[in-house]
Amino acid sequence: MAELWDLYNEDREKIGRTMERGKPIPEGCCHLVIHVCVFDGGGRMLIQQRQPFKEDWSNLWDLTVGGSAIAGDTGRTAAERECLEELGYPLSLKNERPSLTIHFDGGFDDIYCVRRDIDISSLKLQFEEVQAVKWADKNEIFAMIDSGEFIPYHKALIELLFLSSTQRGTHMREDKKG
């Protein structure tokens, strides 16, 4: 059975239509993608290596998990489902909102940055998606981007994800003085 995605307008309102995965996104419509970045207590990000037979970005390292929301999902339920499917990890995002949302042609990408100390030896990796996982600090990810081992995200995004793992908002200070 084909995977269906809800369609949204540019204001992120569902428009009451769906589309089949793999088909072109209708003009003027958007769909929802999610990413989850899990950080440990030492500030390292859990990253995954995509399977060599994956169509896109095969064999490259990526953020903790990512995927498209299916029809009926919210960003939160899609993120929880993807963590369970790809890593076998039951992540609860109750009372969590995305750390940031990135708009791209054809959609929205909700990115959740959370702190969890996970024993990666206990994870059950989804064979169809993930061949390996490991913890990496920001500089290791930058080096992997430079060497072509990691999906070529903008380094500024990686920097922002690491920053978002420890604080919310856009200000450097908590006080609200003039």
Short mmCIF file of N, CA and C in Angstrom, two decimals:
data_model
loop_
_atom_site.label_atom_id
_atom_site.label_comp_id
_atom_site.label_asym_id
_atom_site.label_seq_id
_atom_site.Cartn_x
_atom_site.Cartn_y
_atom_site.Cartn_z
N MET A 1 0.84 -1.18 0.00
CA MET A 1 0.00 0.00 0.00
C MET A 1 0.89 1.24 0.00
N ALA A 2 0.53 2.22 -0.79
CA ALA A 2 1.33 3.44 -0.92
C ALA A 2 1.24 4.29 0.34
N GLU A 3 2.36 4.94 0.66
CA GLU A 3 2.40 5.87 1.79
C GLU A 3 1.78 7.19 1.36
N LEU A 4 0.85 7.71 2.16
CA LEU A 4 0.18 8.97 1.85
C LEU A 4 0.65 10.07 2.78
N TRP A 5 0.82 11.26 2.22
CA TRP A 5 1.20 12.45 2.99
C TRP A 5 0.07 13.45 2.94
N ASP A 6 -0.20 14.09 4.09
CA ASP A 6 -1.12 15.22 4.10
C ASP A 6 -0.49 16.38 3.34
N LEU A 7 -1.33 17.17 2.69
CA LEU A 7 -0.85 18.36 2.00
C LEU A 7 -1.28 19.60 2.79
N TYR A 8 -0.42 20.60 2.76
CA TYR A 8 -0.62 21.86 3.48
C TYR A 8 -0.49 23.02 2.51
N ASN A 9 -1.06 24.16 2.91
CA ASN A 9 -0.78 25.38 2.14
C ASN A 9 0.48 26.02 2.71
N GLU A 10 0.89 27.14 2.16
CA GLU A 10 2.14 27.78 2.61
C GLU A 10 2.06 28.34 4.03
N ASP A 11 0.83 28.47 4.56
CA ASP A 11 0.65 28.92 5.94
C ASP A 11 0.58 27.74 6.91
N ARG A 12 0.90 26.56 6.41
CA ARG A 12 0.94 25.33 7.20
C ARG A 12 -0.43 24.88 7.68
N GLU A 13 -1.42 25.15 6.90
CA GLU A 13 -2.76 24.68 7.19
C GLU A 13 -3.05 23.48 6.29
N LYS A 14 -3.56 22.40 6.89
CA LYS A 14 -3.92 21.24 6.08
C LYS A 14 -5.02 21.67 5.11
N ILE A 15 -4.91 21.18 3.88
CA ILE A 15 -5.88 21.59 2.87
C ILE A 15 -6.88 20.48 2.54
N GLY A 16 -6.86 19.39 3.32
CA GLY A 16 -7.83 18.33 3.12
C GLY A 16 -7.53 17.40 1.96
N ARG A 17 -6.28 17.42 1.48
CA ARG A 17 -5.86 16.53 0.39
C ARG A 17 -4.63 15.77 0.82
N THR A 18 -4.40 14.64 0.18
CA THR A 18 -3.19 13.87 0.41
C THR A 18 -2.50 13.62 -0.93
N MET A 19 -1.27 13.19 -0.84
CA MET A 19 -0.53 12.79 -2.03
C MET A 19 0.22 11.51 -1.72
N GLU A 20 0.56 10.78 -2.75
CA GLU A 20 1.30 9.54 -2.61
C GLU A 20 2.79 9.84 -2.62
N ARG A 21 3.50 9.22 -1.69
CA ARG A 21 4.96 9.37 -1.64
C ARG A 21 5.56 9.00 -3.00
N GLY A 22 6.55 9.79 -3.42
CA GLY A 22 7.23 9.53 -4.67
C GLY A 22 6.65 10.29 -5.85
N LYS A 23 5.45 10.82 -5.70
CA LYS A 23 4.84 11.62 -6.76
C LYS A 23 5.26 13.07 -6.55
N PRO A 24 5.21 13.88 -7.60
CA PRO A 24 5.56 15.30 -7.44
C PRO A 24 4.57 16.02 -6.52
N ILE A 25 5.10 16.90 -5.71
CA ILE A 25 4.23 17.69 -4.82
C ILE A 25 3.47 18.69 -5.70
N PRO A 26 2.15 18.72 -5.59
CA PRO A 26 1.38 19.65 -6.43
C PRO A 26 1.81 21.09 -6.19
N GLU A 27 1.78 21.88 -7.24
CA GLU A 27 2.18 23.29 -7.15
C GLU A 27 1.35 24.00 -6.09
N GLY A 28 2.03 24.80 -5.27
CA GLY A 28 1.37 25.56 -4.21
C GLY A 28 1.09 24.76 -2.96
N CYS A 29 1.51 23.49 -2.94
CA CYS A 29 1.28 22.63 -1.78
C CYS A 29 2.60 22.32 -1.08
N CYS A 30 2.48 21.90 0.16
CA CYS A 30 3.64 21.55 0.97
C CYS A 30 3.36 20.25 1.72
N HIS A 31 4.42 19.58 2.15
CA HIS A 31 4.25 18.44 3.04
C HIS A 31 5.21 18.61 4.22
N LEU A 32 5.03 17.77 5.23
CA LEU A 32 5.76 17.90 6.49
C LEU A 32 6.82 16.80 6.60
N VAL A 33 8.04 17.24 6.92
CA VAL A 33 9.18 16.36 7.17
C VAL A 33 9.62 16.62 8.61
N ILE A 34 10.19 15.61 9.23
CA ILE A 34 10.72 15.80 10.59
C ILE A 34 12.15 15.29 10.68
N HIS A 35 12.89 15.84 11.60
CA HIS A 35 14.19 15.31 12.02
C HIS A 35 14.22 15.34 13.54
N VAL A 36 14.91 14.39 14.12
CA VAL A 36 15.15 14.37 15.55
C VAL A 36 16.66 14.31 15.74
N CYS A 37 17.17 15.16 16.60
CA CYS A 37 18.58 15.15 16.98
C CYS A 37 18.63 14.83 18.47
N VAL A 38 19.13 13.66 18.79
CA VAL A 38 19.27 13.25 20.19
C VAL A 38 20.70 13.53 20.62
N PHE A 39 20.84 14.24 21.73
CA PHE A 39 22.14 14.58 22.31
C PHE A 39 22.28 13.89 23.65
N ASP A 40 23.50 13.44 23.97
CA ASP A 40 23.74 12.84 25.27
C ASP A 40 24.16 13.91 26.27
N GLY A 41 24.37 13.49 27.50
CA GLY A 41 24.75 14.42 28.56
C GLY A 41 26.07 15.12 28.31
N GLY A 42 26.92 14.54 27.48
CA GLY A 42 28.20 15.14 27.13
C GLY A 42 28.12 16.08 25.93
N GLY A 43 26.92 16.25 25.40
CA GLY A 43 26.74 17.17 24.28
C GLY A 43 27.00 16.57 22.91
N ARG A 44 27.16 15.26 22.82
CA ARG A 44 27.35 14.61 21.51
C ARG A 44 26.00 14.27 20.90
N MET A 45 25.95 14.28 19.56
CA MET A 45 24.73 13.92 18.85
C MET A 45 24.80 12.46 18.42
N LEU A 46 23.68 11.77 18.58
CA LEU A 46 23.56 10.42 18.05
C LEU A 46 23.32 10.55 16.55
N ILE A 47 24.19 9.94 15.76
CA ILE A 47 24.04 10.00 14.30
C ILE A 47 23.87 8.60 13.74
N GLN A 48 23.25 8.53 12.57
CA GLN A 48 23.02 7.23 11.93
C GLN A 48 23.64 7.20 10.56
N GLN A 49 24.07 6.00 10.17
CA GLN A 49 24.59 5.80 8.82
C GLN A 49 23.51 5.12 8.00
N ARG A 50 23.18 5.73 6.89
CA ARG A 50 22.15 5.20 6.00
C ARG A 50 22.66 3.93 5.29
N GLN A 51 21.75 3.06 4.96
CA GLN A 51 22.11 1.83 4.28
C GLN A 51 22.68 2.12 2.88
N PRO A 52 23.60 1.30 2.37
CA PRO A 52 24.18 1.54 1.05
C PRO A 52 23.18 1.40 -0.09
N PHE A 53 22.06 0.72 0.16
CA PHE A 53 21.07 0.53 -0.90
C PHE A 53 19.95 1.57 -0.86
N LYS A 54 20.04 2.56 0.06
CA LYS A 54 19.05 3.64 0.10
C LYS A 54 19.19 4.48 -1.16
N GLU A 55 18.06 4.92 -1.70
CA GLU A 55 18.07 5.68 -2.94
C GLU A 55 18.75 7.04 -2.78
N ASP A 56 18.44 7.75 -1.72
CA ASP A 56 19.02 9.07 -1.49
C ASP A 56 20.07 9.01 -0.38
N TRP A 57 21.20 9.65 -0.62
CA TRP A 57 22.28 9.79 0.36
C TRP A 57 22.75 8.43 0.89
N SER A 58 22.81 7.45 0.02
CA SER A 58 23.19 6.10 0.45
C SER A 58 24.57 6.10 1.10
N ASN A 59 24.69 5.31 2.16
CA ASN A 59 25.93 5.07 2.88
C ASN A 59 26.44 6.28 3.67
N LEU A 60 25.77 7.42 3.59
CA LEU A 60 26.24 8.61 4.31
C LEU A 60 25.67 8.65 5.72
N TRP A 61 26.38 9.36 6.59
CA TRP A 61 25.92 9.59 7.95
C TRP A 61 24.93 10.75 7.94
N ASP A 62 24.01 10.72 8.91
CA ASP A 62 22.92 11.69 8.97
C ASP A 62 22.60 12.00 10.43
N LEU A 63 21.67 12.92 10.62
CA LEU A 63 21.16 13.24 11.95
C LEU A 63 20.55 11.99 12.56
N THR A 64 20.13 12.06 13.81
CA THR A 64 19.64 10.87 14.53
C THR A 64 18.57 10.12 13.74
N VAL A 65 17.47 10.80 13.41
CA VAL A 65 16.43 10.20 12.56
C VAL A 65 15.77 11.29 11.74
N GLY A 66 15.11 10.86 10.69
CA GLY A 66 14.37 11.81 9.87
C GLY A 66 13.41 11.06 8.96
N GLY A 67 12.40 11.79 8.51
CA GLY A 67 11.45 11.17 7.60
C GLY A 67 10.27 12.09 7.35
N SER A 68 9.38 11.62 6.55
CA SER A 68 8.17 12.38 6.22
C SER A 68 7.03 11.97 7.13
N ALA A 69 6.21 12.97 7.48
CA ALA A 69 4.99 12.70 8.22
C ALA A 69 4.01 12.01 7.27
N ILE A 70 3.36 10.98 7.75
CA ILE A 70 2.35 10.33 6.93
C ILE A 70 0.98 10.93 7.28
N ALA A 71 0.01 10.68 6.41
CA ALA A 71 -1.33 11.25 6.61
C ALA A 71 -1.81 10.97 8.04
N GLY A 72 -2.27 12.02 8.71
CA GLY A 72 -2.75 11.92 10.08
C GLY A 72 -1.72 12.26 11.13
N ASP A 73 -0.43 12.25 10.76
CA ASP A 73 0.63 12.59 11.71
C ASP A 73 0.66 14.08 12.00
N THR A 74 1.09 14.40 13.21
CA THR A 74 1.59 15.74 13.51
C THR A 74 3.10 15.64 13.45
N GLY A 75 3.80 16.76 13.56
CA GLY A 75 5.26 16.69 13.62
C GLY A 75 5.72 15.82 14.77
N ARG A 76 5.07 15.97 15.92
CA ARG A 76 5.45 15.22 17.11
C ARG A 76 5.23 13.72 16.91
N THR A 77 4.05 13.32 16.42
CA THR A 77 3.78 11.89 16.26
C THR A 77 4.67 11.29 15.18
N ALA A 78 4.97 12.07 14.14
CA ALA A 78 5.89 11.58 13.10
C ALA A 78 7.28 11.36 13.68
N ALA A 79 7.75 12.28 14.50
CA ALA A 79 9.08 12.16 15.10
C ALA A 79 9.16 10.95 16.03
N GLU A 80 8.12 10.77 16.84
CA GLU A 80 8.11 9.60 17.73
C GLU A 80 8.06 8.30 16.93
N ARG A 81 7.25 8.26 15.87
CA ARG A 81 7.14 7.07 15.04
C ARG A 81 8.47 6.75 14.35
N GLU A 82 9.13 7.79 13.80
CA GLU A 82 10.40 7.57 13.11
C GLU A 82 11.47 7.05 14.07
N CYS A 83 11.51 7.56 15.29
CA CYS A 83 12.50 7.06 16.27
C CYS A 83 12.26 5.59 16.58
N LEU A 84 11.00 5.23 16.72
CA LEU A 84 10.68 3.84 17.01
C LEU A 84 10.99 2.95 15.81
N GLU A 85 10.63 3.39 14.62
CA GLU A 85 10.87 2.59 13.42
C GLU A 85 12.36 2.44 13.12
N GLU A 86 13.09 3.54 13.10
CA GLU A 86 14.48 3.50 12.66
C GLU A 86 15.45 2.99 13.71
N LEU A 87 15.16 3.30 14.99
CA LEU A 87 16.11 2.95 16.06
C LEU A 87 15.55 1.95 17.08
N GLY A 88 14.25 1.69 17.01
CA GLY A 88 13.64 0.85 18.04
C GLY A 88 13.59 1.55 19.38
N TYR A 89 13.65 2.88 19.36
CA TYR A 89 13.69 3.66 20.59
C TYR A 89 12.36 4.40 20.78
N PRO A 90 11.65 4.12 21.89
CA PRO A 90 10.36 4.77 22.13
C PRO A 90 10.52 6.18 22.72
N LEU A 91 10.77 7.14 21.86
CA LEU A 91 10.97 8.53 22.29
C LEU A 91 9.63 9.18 22.57
N SER A 92 9.50 9.77 23.75
CA SER A 92 8.30 10.55 24.07
C SER A 92 8.64 12.03 23.92
N LEU A 93 7.83 12.71 23.12
CA LEU A 93 8.01 14.15 22.93
C LEU A 93 6.85 14.92 23.56
N LYS A 94 6.22 14.30 24.55
CA LYS A 94 5.12 14.97 25.26
C LYS A 94 5.63 16.30 25.80
N ASN A 95 4.87 17.34 25.57
CA ASN A 95 5.19 18.71 26.00
C ASN A 95 6.42 19.27 25.30
N GLU A 96 6.82 18.68 24.18
CA GLU A 96 7.95 19.20 23.40
C GLU A 96 7.42 19.84 22.13
N ARG A 97 8.05 20.91 21.72
CA ARG A 97 7.78 21.52 20.43
C ARG A 97 9.07 21.42 19.63
N PRO A 98 8.97 21.57 18.30
CA PRO A 98 10.21 21.55 17.53
C PRO A 98 11.16 22.65 17.99
N SER A 99 12.44 22.35 18.00
CA SER A 99 13.44 23.37 18.34
C SER A 99 13.51 24.41 17.24
N LEU A 100 13.30 23.97 16.01
CA LEU A 100 13.22 24.90 14.88
C LEU A 100 12.47 24.24 13.74
N THR A 101 11.95 25.07 12.86
CA THR A 101 11.30 24.60 11.64
C THR A 101 11.97 25.29 10.48
N ILE A 102 12.37 24.51 9.51
CA ILE A 102 13.03 25.04 8.31
C ILE A 102 12.05 24.87 7.16
N HIS A 103 11.86 25.92 6.42
CA HIS A 103 11.01 25.86 5.24
C HIS A 103 11.88 25.51 4.04
N PHE A 104 11.39 24.65 3.17
CA PHE A 104 12.09 24.30 1.94
C PHE A 104 11.05 24.28 0.82
N ASP A 105 11.51 24.26 -0.41
CA ASP A 105 10.58 24.18 -1.54
C ASP A 105 9.75 22.92 -1.38
N GLY A 106 8.47 23.09 -1.20
CA GLY A 106 7.58 21.94 -1.09
C GLY A 106 7.31 21.46 0.31
N GLY A 107 7.78 22.19 1.33
CA GLY A 107 7.45 21.71 2.66
C GLY A 107 8.06 22.42 3.83
N PHE A 108 7.86 21.77 4.97
CA PHE A 108 8.33 22.25 6.27
C PHE A 108 9.10 21.11 6.93
N ASP A 109 10.20 21.41 7.60
CA ASP A 109 11.00 20.42 8.30
C ASP A 109 11.05 20.79 9.77
N ASP A 110 10.29 20.07 10.59
CA ASP A 110 10.31 20.27 12.04
C ASP A 110 11.48 19.49 12.62
N ILE A 111 12.35 20.18 13.35
CA ILE A 111 13.53 19.54 13.92
C ILE A 111 13.42 19.60 15.45
N TYR A 112 13.42 18.43 16.05
CA TYR A 112 13.38 18.31 17.51
C TYR A 112 14.79 18.03 18.01
N CYS A 113 15.26 18.81 18.97
CA CYS A 113 16.56 18.59 19.61
C CYS A 113 16.28 18.22 21.06
N VAL A 114 16.66 17.01 21.45
CA VAL A 114 16.37 16.52 22.80
C VAL A 114 17.62 15.92 23.40
N ARG A 115 17.62 15.87 24.72
CA ARG A 115 18.73 15.24 25.45
C ARG A 115 18.24 13.93 26.06
N ARG A 116 18.93 12.87 25.71
CA ARG A 116 18.65 11.55 26.26
C ARG A 116 19.97 10.79 26.29
N ASP A 117 20.23 10.14 27.39
CA ASP A 117 21.40 9.26 27.46
C ASP A 117 20.94 7.87 27.09
N ILE A 118 21.23 7.49 25.87
CA ILE A 118 20.78 6.22 25.31
C ILE A 118 21.97 5.27 25.20
N ASP A 119 21.76 4.04 25.64
CA ASP A 119 22.74 2.99 25.43
C ASP A 119 22.54 2.49 24.00
N ILE A 120 23.44 2.89 23.09
CA ILE A 120 23.20 2.57 21.68
C ILE A 120 23.28 1.08 21.39
N SER A 121 23.89 0.30 22.29
CA SER A 121 23.93 -1.15 22.06
C SER A 121 22.54 -1.77 22.23
N SER A 122 21.61 -1.05 22.86
CA SER A 122 20.26 -1.58 23.06
C SER A 122 19.31 -1.22 21.92
N LEU A 123 19.76 -0.42 20.96
CA LEU A 123 18.90 0.00 19.86
C LEU A 123 18.70 -1.14 18.87
N LYS A 124 17.52 -1.15 18.26
CA LYS A 124 17.19 -2.15 17.24
C LYS A 124 17.03 -1.40 15.91
N LEU A 125 18.11 -1.38 15.14
CA LEU A 125 18.16 -0.59 13.91
C LEU A 125 17.29 -1.21 12.82
N GLN A 126 16.55 -0.35 12.13
CA GLN A 126 15.70 -0.80 11.03
C GLN A 126 16.58 -1.13 9.83
N PHE A 127 16.61 -2.39 9.42
CA PHE A 127 17.50 -2.84 8.36
C PHE A 127 17.32 -2.05 7.07
N GLU A 128 16.09 -1.70 6.73
CA GLU A 128 15.82 -1.01 5.47
C GLU A 128 16.38 0.41 5.45
N GLU A 129 16.69 0.97 6.60
CA GLU A 129 17.09 2.37 6.68
C GLU A 129 18.51 2.59 7.22
N VAL A 130 18.84 1.91 8.32
CA VAL A 130 20.02 2.27 9.12
C VAL A 130 20.99 1.11 9.23
N GLN A 131 22.28 1.39 8.91
CA GLN A 131 23.28 0.32 9.06
C GLN A 131 24.09 0.46 10.34
N ALA A 132 24.20 1.69 10.90
CA ALA A 132 25.00 1.88 12.11
C ALA A 132 24.60 3.19 12.78
N VAL A 133 24.92 3.29 14.06
CA VAL A 133 24.75 4.54 14.81
C VAL A 133 25.99 4.75 15.66
N LYS A 134 26.24 6.01 16.00
CA LYS A 134 27.32 6.34 16.93
C LYS A 134 27.10 7.75 17.45
N TRP A 135 27.81 8.07 18.53
CA TRP A 135 27.78 9.42 19.08
C TRP A 135 28.91 10.22 18.42
N ALA A 136 28.64 11.50 18.11
CA ALA A 136 29.66 12.36 17.50
C ALA A 136 29.51 13.78 18.01
N ASP A 137 30.64 14.44 18.23
CA ASP A 137 30.57 15.85 18.62
C ASP A 137 30.53 16.71 17.35
N LYS A 138 30.34 17.98 17.54
CA LYS A 138 30.17 18.91 16.43
C LYS A 138 31.37 18.89 15.49
N ASN A 139 32.58 18.89 16.04
CA ASN A 139 33.78 18.90 15.19
C ASN A 139 33.93 17.62 14.38
N GLU A 140 33.53 16.49 14.96
CA GLU A 140 33.55 15.23 14.20
C GLU A 140 32.58 15.30 13.02
N ILE A 141 31.40 15.86 13.26
CA ILE A 141 30.42 15.98 12.18
C ILE A 141 30.93 16.93 11.11
N PHE A 142 31.53 18.05 11.51
CA PHE A 142 32.11 18.97 10.52
C PHE A 142 33.15 18.25 9.66
N ALA A 143 34.02 17.47 10.30
CA ALA A 143 35.06 16.73 9.56
C ALA A 143 34.42 15.71 8.61
N MET A 144 33.34 15.08 9.05
CA MET A 144 32.65 14.11 8.20
C MET A 144 31.97 14.79 7.02
N ILE A 145 31.45 16.00 7.22
CA ILE A 145 30.89 16.76 6.10
C ILE A 145 31.99 17.08 5.11
N ASP A 146 33.13 17.56 5.63
CA ASP A 146 34.28 17.90 4.76
C ASP A 146 34.78 16.70 3.96
N SER A 147 34.77 15.53 4.56
CA SER A 147 35.30 14.33 3.89
C SER A 147 34.27 13.65 2.98
N GLY A 148 33.03 14.15 3.00
CA GLY A 148 31.99 13.55 2.17
C GLY A 148 31.32 12.34 2.78
N GLU A 149 31.55 12.09 4.07
CA GLU A 149 30.95 10.95 4.76
C GLU A 149 29.59 11.26 5.34
N PHE A 150 29.26 12.54 5.47
CA PHE A 150 28.02 13.00 6.11
C PHE A 150 27.20 13.75 5.07
N ILE A 151 25.89 13.67 5.16
CA ILE A 151 25.04 14.45 4.25
C ILE A 151 25.51 15.90 4.32
N PRO A 152 25.64 16.57 3.18
CA PRO A 152 26.24 17.91 3.17
C PRO A 152 25.31 19.02 3.67
N TYR A 153 24.95 18.93 4.94
CA TYR A 153 24.19 20.01 5.57
C TYR A 153 25.09 21.24 5.68
N HIS A 154 24.48 22.40 5.72
CA HIS A 154 25.24 23.61 6.00
C HIS A 154 25.80 23.49 7.42
N LYS A 155 27.06 23.82 7.58
CA LYS A 155 27.67 23.73 8.91
C LYS A 155 26.99 24.67 9.90
N ALA A 156 26.45 25.78 9.42
CA ALA A 156 25.72 26.69 10.30
C ALA A 156 24.49 26.00 10.89
N LEU A 157 23.85 25.12 10.13
CA LEU A 157 22.71 24.37 10.66
C LEU A 157 23.19 23.43 11.76
N ILE A 158 24.27 22.72 11.53
CA ILE A 158 24.80 21.80 12.55
C ILE A 158 25.13 22.58 13.81
N GLU A 159 25.76 23.74 13.64
CA GLU A 159 26.08 24.61 14.79
C GLU A 159 24.80 24.97 15.55
N LEU A 160 23.76 25.35 14.81
CA LEU A 160 22.49 25.74 15.42
C LEU A 160 21.83 24.56 16.14
N LEU A 161 21.94 23.37 15.58
CA LEU A 161 21.36 22.20 16.24
C LEU A 161 22.05 21.94 17.56
N PHE A 162 23.38 22.03 17.58
CA PHE A 162 24.10 21.82 18.85
C PHE A 162 23.72 22.91 19.86
N LEU A 163 23.58 24.14 19.41
CA LEU A 163 23.16 25.22 20.30
C LEU A 163 21.75 24.98 20.81
N SER A 164 20.86 24.52 19.93
CA SER A 164 19.47 24.27 20.30
C SER A 164 19.32 23.11 21.27
N SER A 165 20.35 22.29 21.39
CA SER A 165 20.27 21.16 22.33
C SER A 165 20.39 21.62 23.78
N THR A 166 20.88 22.84 23.99
CA THR A 166 21.07 23.32 25.37
C THR A 166 20.24 24.53 25.72
N GLN A 167 19.65 25.18 24.73
CA GLN A 167 18.84 26.36 25.05
C GLN A 167 17.74 26.56 24.02
N ARG A 168 16.73 27.29 24.42
CA ARG A 168 15.60 27.62 23.55
C ARG A 168 15.67 29.09 23.20
N GLY A 169 15.10 29.44 22.08
CA GLY A 169 14.99 30.84 21.71
C GLY A 169 16.18 31.34 20.92
N THR A 170 16.12 32.64 20.63
CA THR A 170 17.12 33.24 19.75
C THR A 170 18.07 34.20 20.46
N HIS A 171 17.85 34.43 21.74
CA HIS A 171 18.70 35.38 22.47
C HIS A 171 19.82 34.66 23.21
N MET A 172 20.93 35.38 23.35
CA MET A 172 22.06 34.83 24.08
C MET A 172 21.91 35.00 25.59
N ARG A 173 21.08 35.96 25.99
CA ARG A 173 20.90 36.23 27.42
C ARG A 173 19.46 36.01 27.81
N GLU A 174 19.26 35.66 29.05
CA GLU A 174 17.90 35.42 29.55
C GLU A 174 17.21 36.71 29.98
N ASP A 175 18.00 37.72 30.42
CA ASP A 175 17.34 38.96 30.90
C ASP A 175 16.75 39.72 29.73
N LYS A 176 15.80 40.57 30.06
CA LYS A 176 15.08 41.29 29.02
C LYS A 176 15.31 42.79 29.13
N LYS A 177 16.51 43.20 29.55
CA LYS A 177 16.83 44.62 29.68
C LYS A 177 16.93 45.26 28.31
N GLY A 178 16.43 46.53 28.26
CA GLY A 178 16.44 47.41 27.12
C GLY A 178 17.19 46.99 25.97
#
